[in-house]
Short mmCIF file of C-alpha atoms and ligand atoms in Angstrom, two decimals:
data_model
loop_
_atom_site.label_atom_id
_atom_site.label_comp_id
_atom_site.label_asym_id
_atom_site.label_seq_id
_atom_site.Cartn_x
_atom_site.Cartn_y
_atom_site.Cartn_z
CA MET A 1 70.02 103.59 95.93
CA ILE A 2 70.34 103.10 99.64
CA ASP A 3 68.15 105.04 102.02
CA PHE A 4 70.47 105.75 104.82
CA SER A 5 67.81 107.82 106.70
CA ALA A 6 65.96 104.61 107.14
CA ILE A 7 68.69 103.13 109.21
CA ALA A 8 68.11 103.78 112.99
CA ALA A 9 71.17 104.63 115.14
CA SER A 10 70.58 101.45 117.08
CA GLN A 11 71.30 99.32 114.06
CA LEU A 12 74.81 100.96 113.54
CA PRO A 13 76.96 98.83 115.89
CA ARG A 14 75.73 95.70 114.22
CA LEU A 15 76.05 97.20 110.66
CA LEU A 16 79.62 98.09 111.39
CA ARG A 17 80.39 94.53 112.44
CA GLU A 18 78.75 92.91 109.47
CA MET A 19 79.51 95.16 106.63
CA PRO A 20 82.13 93.42 104.30
CA LYS A 21 85.30 95.48 104.54
CA ALA A 22 89.02 95.59 103.47
CA GLU A 23 91.93 96.11 105.82
CA LEU A 24 94.66 98.21 104.16
CA HIS A 25 96.79 99.13 107.02
CA ILE A 26 97.85 96.19 109.42
CA HIS A 27 101.41 95.41 110.34
CA ILE A 28 101.35 91.75 110.76
CA GLU A 29 104.09 91.69 113.43
CA GLY A 30 101.64 94.31 115.24
CA SER A 31 99.12 91.47 115.43
CA LEU A 32 101.28 89.32 117.70
CA GLU A 33 99.13 89.08 121.08
CA PRO A 34 101.20 89.06 124.23
CA GLU A 35 100.09 85.43 124.94
CA LEU A 36 101.55 84.28 121.65
CA ILE A 37 104.85 86.22 121.99
CA PHE A 38 105.39 84.23 125.29
CA ALA A 39 104.38 80.82 123.57
CA LEU A 40 106.96 81.57 120.73
CA ALA A 41 109.56 82.71 123.03
CA GLN A 42 109.10 79.43 124.96
CA ARG A 43 108.92 77.43 121.72
CA ASN A 44 112.19 79.13 120.40
CA ARG A 45 113.97 79.37 123.72
CA VAL A 46 114.16 83.22 123.04
CA ALA A 47 114.84 85.40 126.27
CA LEU A 48 112.41 88.30 126.83
CA SER A 49 113.12 91.22 128.95
CA TYR A 50 109.51 90.97 130.38
CA PRO A 51 109.02 88.27 133.08
CA SER A 52 105.41 87.76 132.18
CA VAL A 53 102.48 88.46 129.89
CA GLU A 54 101.26 91.01 132.43
CA ALA A 55 104.68 92.89 132.60
CA LEU A 56 104.60 93.00 128.77
CA LYS A 57 101.16 94.39 128.88
CA ALA A 58 102.00 96.93 131.44
CA ALA A 59 104.74 98.33 128.84
CA TYR A 60 101.87 98.99 126.55
CA ALA A 61 101.59 102.61 127.77
CA PHE A 62 103.02 104.64 124.93
CA THR A 63 103.75 108.20 124.91
CA ASP A 64 104.73 108.59 121.10
CA LEU A 65 105.46 106.41 117.97
CA GLN A 66 109.18 105.56 119.12
CA SER A 67 108.08 104.24 122.63
CA PHE A 68 105.77 101.98 120.89
CA LEU A 69 108.29 100.86 118.20
CA ASP A 70 110.81 99.81 120.93
CA VAL A 71 108.35 97.38 122.47
CA TYR A 72 107.12 96.23 118.97
CA TYR A 73 110.45 95.33 117.87
CA ALA A 74 111.20 93.44 121.25
CA GLY A 75 107.79 91.41 120.52
CA ALA A 76 108.81 90.52 117.08
CA SER A 77 112.15 89.05 118.26
CA VAL A 78 110.48 85.87 119.08
CA LEU A 79 109.64 85.12 115.32
CA LEU A 80 112.22 82.68 114.00
CA THR A 81 110.79 79.80 111.92
CA PRO A 82 108.17 79.69 108.99
CA GLN A 83 105.83 78.22 111.48
CA ASP A 84 106.12 81.21 113.71
CA PHE A 85 105.16 83.52 110.80
CA GLU A 86 102.38 81.24 109.73
CA ASP A 87 100.90 81.10 113.32
CA MET A 88 101.00 84.78 113.61
CA ALA A 89 99.32 85.46 110.28
CA TRP A 90 96.94 82.74 110.78
CA ALA A 91 95.79 84.08 114.12
CA TYR A 92 95.24 87.46 112.42
CA PHE A 93 93.29 86.06 109.65
CA GLN A 94 91.04 84.31 111.93
CA ARG A 95 90.31 87.66 113.89
CA ALA A 96 89.85 89.55 110.62
CA ALA A 97 87.33 87.06 109.20
CA ALA A 98 85.51 87.33 112.37
CA ASP A 99 85.16 90.97 111.71
CA ASN A 100 83.89 90.51 108.19
CA VAL A 101 87.29 91.47 106.58
CA VAL A 102 86.98 90.25 103.08
CA HIS A 103 90.26 91.25 101.81
CA ALA A 104 93.44 92.26 103.77
CA GLU A 105 96.78 93.89 102.61
CA LEU A 106 99.44 93.19 105.09
CA PHE A 107 102.49 94.99 105.85
CA PHE A 108 105.61 92.96 107.08
CA ASP A 109 109.01 94.26 108.18
CA PRO A 110 111.60 91.72 106.80
CA GLN A 111 114.60 93.82 107.94
CA THR A 112 113.40 93.37 111.65
CA HIS A 113 113.89 89.42 111.01
CA THR A 114 116.79 89.28 108.43
CA ALA A 115 118.83 91.54 110.96
CA ARG A 116 118.60 88.73 113.48
CA GLY A 117 119.73 86.13 111.05
CA VAL A 118 116.22 84.80 110.09
CA PRO A 119 116.21 84.00 106.28
CA MET A 120 114.01 85.98 104.01
CA ALA A 121 112.65 82.52 102.76
CA SER A 122 111.36 81.74 106.20
CA VAL A 123 109.35 85.03 106.40
CA PHE A 124 107.74 84.56 103.01
CA GLN A 125 107.02 80.72 103.55
CA GLY A 126 105.26 81.22 106.79
CA LEU A 127 103.20 84.28 105.59
CA THR A 128 102.44 82.65 102.22
CA ARG A 129 101.16 79.61 103.82
CA ALA A 130 98.84 81.47 106.28
CA ARG A 131 97.55 83.57 103.20
CA GLU A 132 96.73 80.26 101.38
CA ARG A 133 94.91 78.80 104.33
CA ALA A 134 92.96 82.20 104.75
CA ARG A 135 91.83 82.04 101.23
CA THR A 136 90.65 78.41 101.16
CA GLU A 137 89.31 78.10 104.82
CA LEU A 138 87.99 81.49 105.47
CA GLY A 139 87.39 83.00 101.91
CA LEU A 140 89.51 85.81 102.85
CA SER A 141 91.86 87.14 99.95
CA SER A 142 95.16 88.91 100.93
CA GLU A 143 98.28 90.47 99.50
CA LEU A 144 101.63 91.33 101.09
CA ILE A 145 103.30 94.63 101.17
CA LEU A 146 107.09 94.72 102.24
CA CYS A 147 107.86 97.56 104.37
CA PHE A 148 111.27 99.29 104.32
CA LEU A 149 112.35 100.66 107.92
CA ARG A 150 112.84 104.19 107.43
CA HIS A 151 115.22 104.63 110.43
CA LEU A 152 117.65 102.26 108.51
CA SER A 153 119.68 103.43 105.43
CA GLU A 154 118.32 103.32 101.85
CA ASP A 155 121.16 100.99 100.87
CA ASP A 156 119.69 98.59 103.50
CA ALA A 157 116.28 99.00 101.76
CA LEU A 158 117.84 98.34 98.32
CA ALA A 159 119.58 95.18 99.69
CA THR A 160 116.42 94.13 101.20
CA LEU A 161 114.51 94.57 97.95
CA GLN A 162 117.10 92.54 96.09
CA GLU A 163 116.92 89.86 98.73
CA ALA A 164 113.05 89.48 98.22
CA LEU A 165 113.16 89.38 94.52
CA PRO A 166 113.24 85.61 94.47
CA PHE A 167 109.82 85.82 96.20
CA ARG A 168 108.55 88.61 93.70
CA GLN A 169 105.37 86.63 93.06
CA ASP A 170 104.44 86.62 96.74
CA PHE A 171 104.28 90.41 97.40
CA ILE A 172 102.42 92.98 95.52
CA GLY A 173 104.01 96.26 96.86
CA VAL A 174 106.48 98.20 98.98
CA GLY A 175 105.71 100.59 101.98
CA LEU A 176 107.68 102.66 104.33
CA ASP A 177 107.31 102.57 108.10
CA SER A 178 109.06 102.85 111.46
CA SER A 179 110.31 106.16 112.97
CA GLU A 180 108.79 109.07 110.88
CA ARG A 181 110.42 112.10 112.21
CA GLY A 182 113.72 112.89 110.82
CA HIS A 183 113.34 110.14 108.08
CA PRO A 184 111.44 111.90 105.14
CA PRO A 185 110.23 109.97 102.15
CA GLU A 186 112.82 111.35 99.82
CA LYS A 187 115.47 109.42 101.77
CA PHE A 188 113.87 106.44 99.88
CA ALA A 189 113.62 107.97 96.48
CA ILE A 190 115.82 105.34 94.62
CA ALA A 191 114.32 102.30 96.47
CA PHE A 192 110.85 103.36 95.46
CA ALA A 193 111.96 104.09 91.85
CA GLN A 194 113.37 100.48 91.71
CA ALA A 195 110.16 99.13 93.26
CA ARG A 196 108.00 100.93 90.62
CA ALA A 197 110.32 99.61 87.80
CA LEU A 198 109.53 96.03 89.07
CA GLY A 199 105.89 96.68 88.81
CA LEU A 200 105.30 96.81 92.70
CA ARG A 201 102.49 99.02 94.00
CA CYS A 202 103.88 101.85 96.19
CA VAL A 203 102.51 103.22 99.61
CA ALA A 204 103.95 104.98 102.53
CA HIS A 205 103.38 105.95 106.01
CA ALA A 206 103.27 109.85 106.10
CA GLY A 207 101.78 112.67 108.24
CA GLU A 208 101.30 110.32 111.29
CA GLU A 209 103.70 112.30 113.35
CA GLY A 210 105.67 113.88 110.57
CA PRO A 211 104.68 116.94 108.87
CA ALA A 212 102.35 117.54 105.87
CA ALA A 213 105.40 118.16 103.68
CA TYR A 214 106.14 114.38 104.06
CA ILE A 215 102.83 113.60 102.56
CA ARG A 216 103.55 115.87 99.64
CA ASN A 217 106.95 114.18 99.22
CA ALA A 218 105.48 110.71 99.51
CA LEU A 219 103.22 111.78 96.54
CA ASP A 220 105.69 113.70 94.41
CA VAL A 221 109.02 111.86 94.99
CA LEU A 222 107.87 108.21 96.05
CA LYS A 223 104.78 108.39 93.76
CA VAL A 224 102.76 106.49 96.23
CA GLU A 225 99.15 105.16 95.43
CA ARG A 226 98.04 105.34 99.00
CA VAL A 227 99.12 107.32 102.12
CA ASP A 228 99.21 105.54 105.36
CA HIS A 229 97.85 107.62 108.13
CA GLY A 230 98.06 111.02 106.51
CA VAL A 231 95.91 112.69 109.15
CA ARG A 232 98.21 115.83 109.32
CA CYS A 233 97.21 116.68 105.68
CA LEU A 234 94.57 119.12 106.93
CA GLU A 235 97.51 121.52 108.01
CA ASP A 236 97.97 122.15 104.11
CA PRO A 237 94.86 123.11 102.31
CA ASP A 238 96.78 122.76 98.84
CA LEU A 239 97.92 119.37 99.76
CA VAL A 240 94.22 118.40 100.66
CA ARG A 241 93.14 119.67 97.25
CA THR A 242 95.72 117.56 95.67
CA LEU A 243 94.67 114.48 97.52
CA VAL A 244 91.01 114.84 96.93
CA GLU A 245 91.71 115.70 93.00
CA ARG A 246 93.56 112.29 92.99
CA ALA A 247 91.17 110.38 94.95
CA MET A 248 94.30 109.38 97.09
CA ALA A 249 93.30 106.97 99.85
CA LEU A 250 94.41 107.64 103.48
CA THR A 251 94.56 104.61 105.61
CA VAL A 252 93.54 106.05 108.89
CA CYS A 253 93.95 104.03 112.18
CA PRO A 254 91.92 105.63 114.89
CA LEU A 255 92.84 103.63 118.00
CA SER A 256 96.54 103.75 116.96
CA ASN A 257 96.28 107.46 116.86
CA VAL A 258 95.05 107.82 120.34
CA LYS A 259 97.44 105.14 121.71
CA LEU A 260 100.51 106.93 120.20
CA CYS A 261 99.09 110.51 121.33
CA VAL A 262 98.59 111.82 117.81
CA PHE A 263 95.08 112.78 119.10
CA LYS A 264 94.07 113.12 122.81
CA SER A 265 90.84 111.02 122.49
CA LEU A 266 88.70 109.48 119.65
CA ALA A 267 86.17 112.27 120.16
CA GLN A 268 88.89 114.64 119.11
CA HIS A 269 90.02 112.62 115.96
CA ASN A 270 89.93 114.40 112.67
CA LEU A 271 88.41 111.64 110.65
CA PRO A 272 85.07 113.57 110.34
CA GLN A 273 86.86 116.54 108.94
CA LEU A 274 88.84 114.32 106.58
CA LEU A 275 85.68 112.89 105.30
CA ALA A 276 84.03 116.29 104.96
CA ALA A 277 86.90 117.67 102.94
CA GLY A 278 86.21 114.88 100.40
CA LEU A 279 89.19 112.60 101.20
CA LYS A 280 89.02 108.96 100.52
CA VAL A 281 89.30 107.79 104.09
CA THR A 282 89.63 104.15 105.36
CA VAL A 283 89.62 102.79 108.93
CA ASN A 284 92.23 100.16 109.83
CA SER A 285 93.77 98.66 112.99
CA ASP A 286 97.57 99.37 112.39
CA ASP A 287 98.91 97.30 115.21
CA PRO A 288 95.93 95.68 116.74
CA ALA A 289 97.58 93.63 119.59
CA TYR A 290 99.22 96.74 120.89
CA PHE A 291 96.42 99.36 120.42
CA GLY A 292 93.39 97.91 121.90
CA GLY A 293 91.60 96.11 119.12
CA TYR A 294 91.05 94.95 115.66
CA ILE A 295 89.37 96.62 112.86
CA ASN A 296 85.76 96.36 114.16
CA GLN A 297 86.97 97.65 117.46
CA ASN A 298 88.17 100.61 115.67
CA PHE A 299 84.95 101.30 113.71
CA LEU A 300 82.72 100.91 116.98
CA GLU A 301 84.69 102.97 119.29
CA LEU A 302 85.12 105.67 116.66
CA PHE A 303 81.31 105.82 115.76
CA GLU A 304 80.60 105.72 119.52
CA ALA A 305 82.78 108.73 120.33
CA LEU A 306 81.79 110.65 117.30
CA PRO A 307 78.00 110.96 116.99
CA ALA A 308 78.31 112.93 113.60
CA LEU A 309 79.29 109.59 112.19
CA GLY A 310 76.25 107.45 110.84
CA ALA A 311 75.27 104.85 108.37
CA GLN A 312 76.17 106.96 105.32
CA GLU A 313 79.51 107.24 106.74
CA ALA A 314 79.91 103.71 107.61
CA TYR A 315 79.07 102.82 103.95
CA THR A 316 81.62 105.37 102.61
CA LEU A 317 84.36 104.10 104.71
CA ALA A 318 83.66 100.40 103.79
CA ARG A 319 83.29 101.22 100.21
CA ASN A 320 86.31 103.32 100.19
CA SER A 321 88.31 100.36 101.66
CA ILE A 322 87.34 98.13 98.67
CA GLU A 323 88.02 100.85 96.16
CA ALA A 324 91.36 101.73 97.64
CA SER A 325 92.55 98.07 97.68
CA PHE A 326 94.87 96.59 94.90
CA ILE A 327 92.28 94.12 93.96
CA SER A 328 91.00 93.95 90.33
CA LEU A 329 87.89 96.28 89.39
CA LEU A 330 85.96 93.09 88.80
CA GLN A 331 86.51 91.90 92.38
CA GLN A 332 85.79 95.27 93.80
CA GLY A 333 82.54 95.34 92.04
CA ALA A 334 81.53 91.90 93.44
CA LEU A 335 82.52 93.11 97.02
CA ILE A 336 80.52 96.51 96.69
CA ALA A 337 77.53 94.51 95.61
CA ARG A 338 77.89 92.44 98.93
CA LEU A 339 78.27 95.75 100.78
CA ASP A 340 75.36 97.20 99.09
CA LYS A 341 73.07 94.29 100.00
CA VAL A 342 74.04 94.60 103.77
CA PHE A 343 73.05 98.24 103.68
CA GLU A 344 69.81 97.66 101.61
CA GLU A 345 68.72 95.01 103.97
CA ALA A 346 69.44 97.29 106.96
CA ALA A 347 67.48 100.15 105.41
CA SER A 348 64.41 97.92 104.51
CA SER A 349 64.71 96.36 108.03
CA VAL A 350 64.46 92.90 106.40
CA ARG A 351 66.59 91.65 109.39
N1 ADE B 1 105.46 100.03 112.34
C1 ADE B 1 104.23 99.47 112.94
N2 ADE B 1 103.37 100.38 113.20
C2 ADE B 1 103.79 101.52 112.80
C3 ADE B 1 103.21 102.76 112.65
N3 ADE B 1 101.89 103.08 113.30
N4 ADE B 1 103.83 103.78 112.21
C4 ADE B 1 105.12 103.48 111.64
N5 ADE B 1 105.73 102.57 111.63
C5 ADE B 1 104.97 101.43 112.31
ZN1 ZN B 2 101.28 101.69 110.35
#
């Protein structure tokens, strides 16, 4: 038993940094730092509509999800070759390892690339090479989750799934992202049914900007195993009961939610209420290059803004991230043992 009361508030920032954690909600294209966007634009002779890194950064003043997506897709337009995808993902893995991420499940948006003529094989090749390096050089395990863009048609999603089948061994699941409002989960019922039949794990963004009903339909129609964001679930107590009963994980992204104006500030984020309701909450970075920080920055700023969050909550969030991941129970057990050790040492002030 960890004695959380023996951990002083002053130890918390270090604990948040050092605790082993899994990241379950990161769009790899959202990890493209402005400097890398410009370097790749130059390497590939792609014209950007921003004259400088500073001008691009100045565009990172978002008013909602769509205002972000417009800039995010422009940034992704510099990705052409397997090397580009490898460089992007390798940069993320190095930052994640520095944050003590021990396992990461990465979203990627193939339609953003294939629509520009980039072969599906280039996307997989680059990402897979970076994953292999992360495993061997950083001891960081990872999986890929292929996201369908919900502003496009279901036929487009179905064609994308077919195109990805030669690389079936390289991805573990499918997700649903992009513009949420007006594109409910049920629009992709057939694509998700096909994915399930192929043995793919299913997750979906729901209840970020969209209503609680989208979360309900992600569960009932798409049969998702995790809900990405899901913060609007509190608007429907019946839904909260279902989510708690099923121990359904929510991959919450605090800095993203503030940047995209889902909440006015971190102090007003509902994460403490989600935890208090018994929901299996995790903390993630979403699109760290655009939203002001990687996973540890999310933890540190969140705990700074919400004094109700302490060592017990830090442990719960890290443990949830491991338990909600798609790694085996055996691997989960090993990671939880590492997590326990970090907290036990903090509680006995060995360090
Ligand atoms: N694509 C990248 N980031 C996203 C987000 N936060 N919501 C929906 N689609 C996204
Ligand atoms: Zn997201």
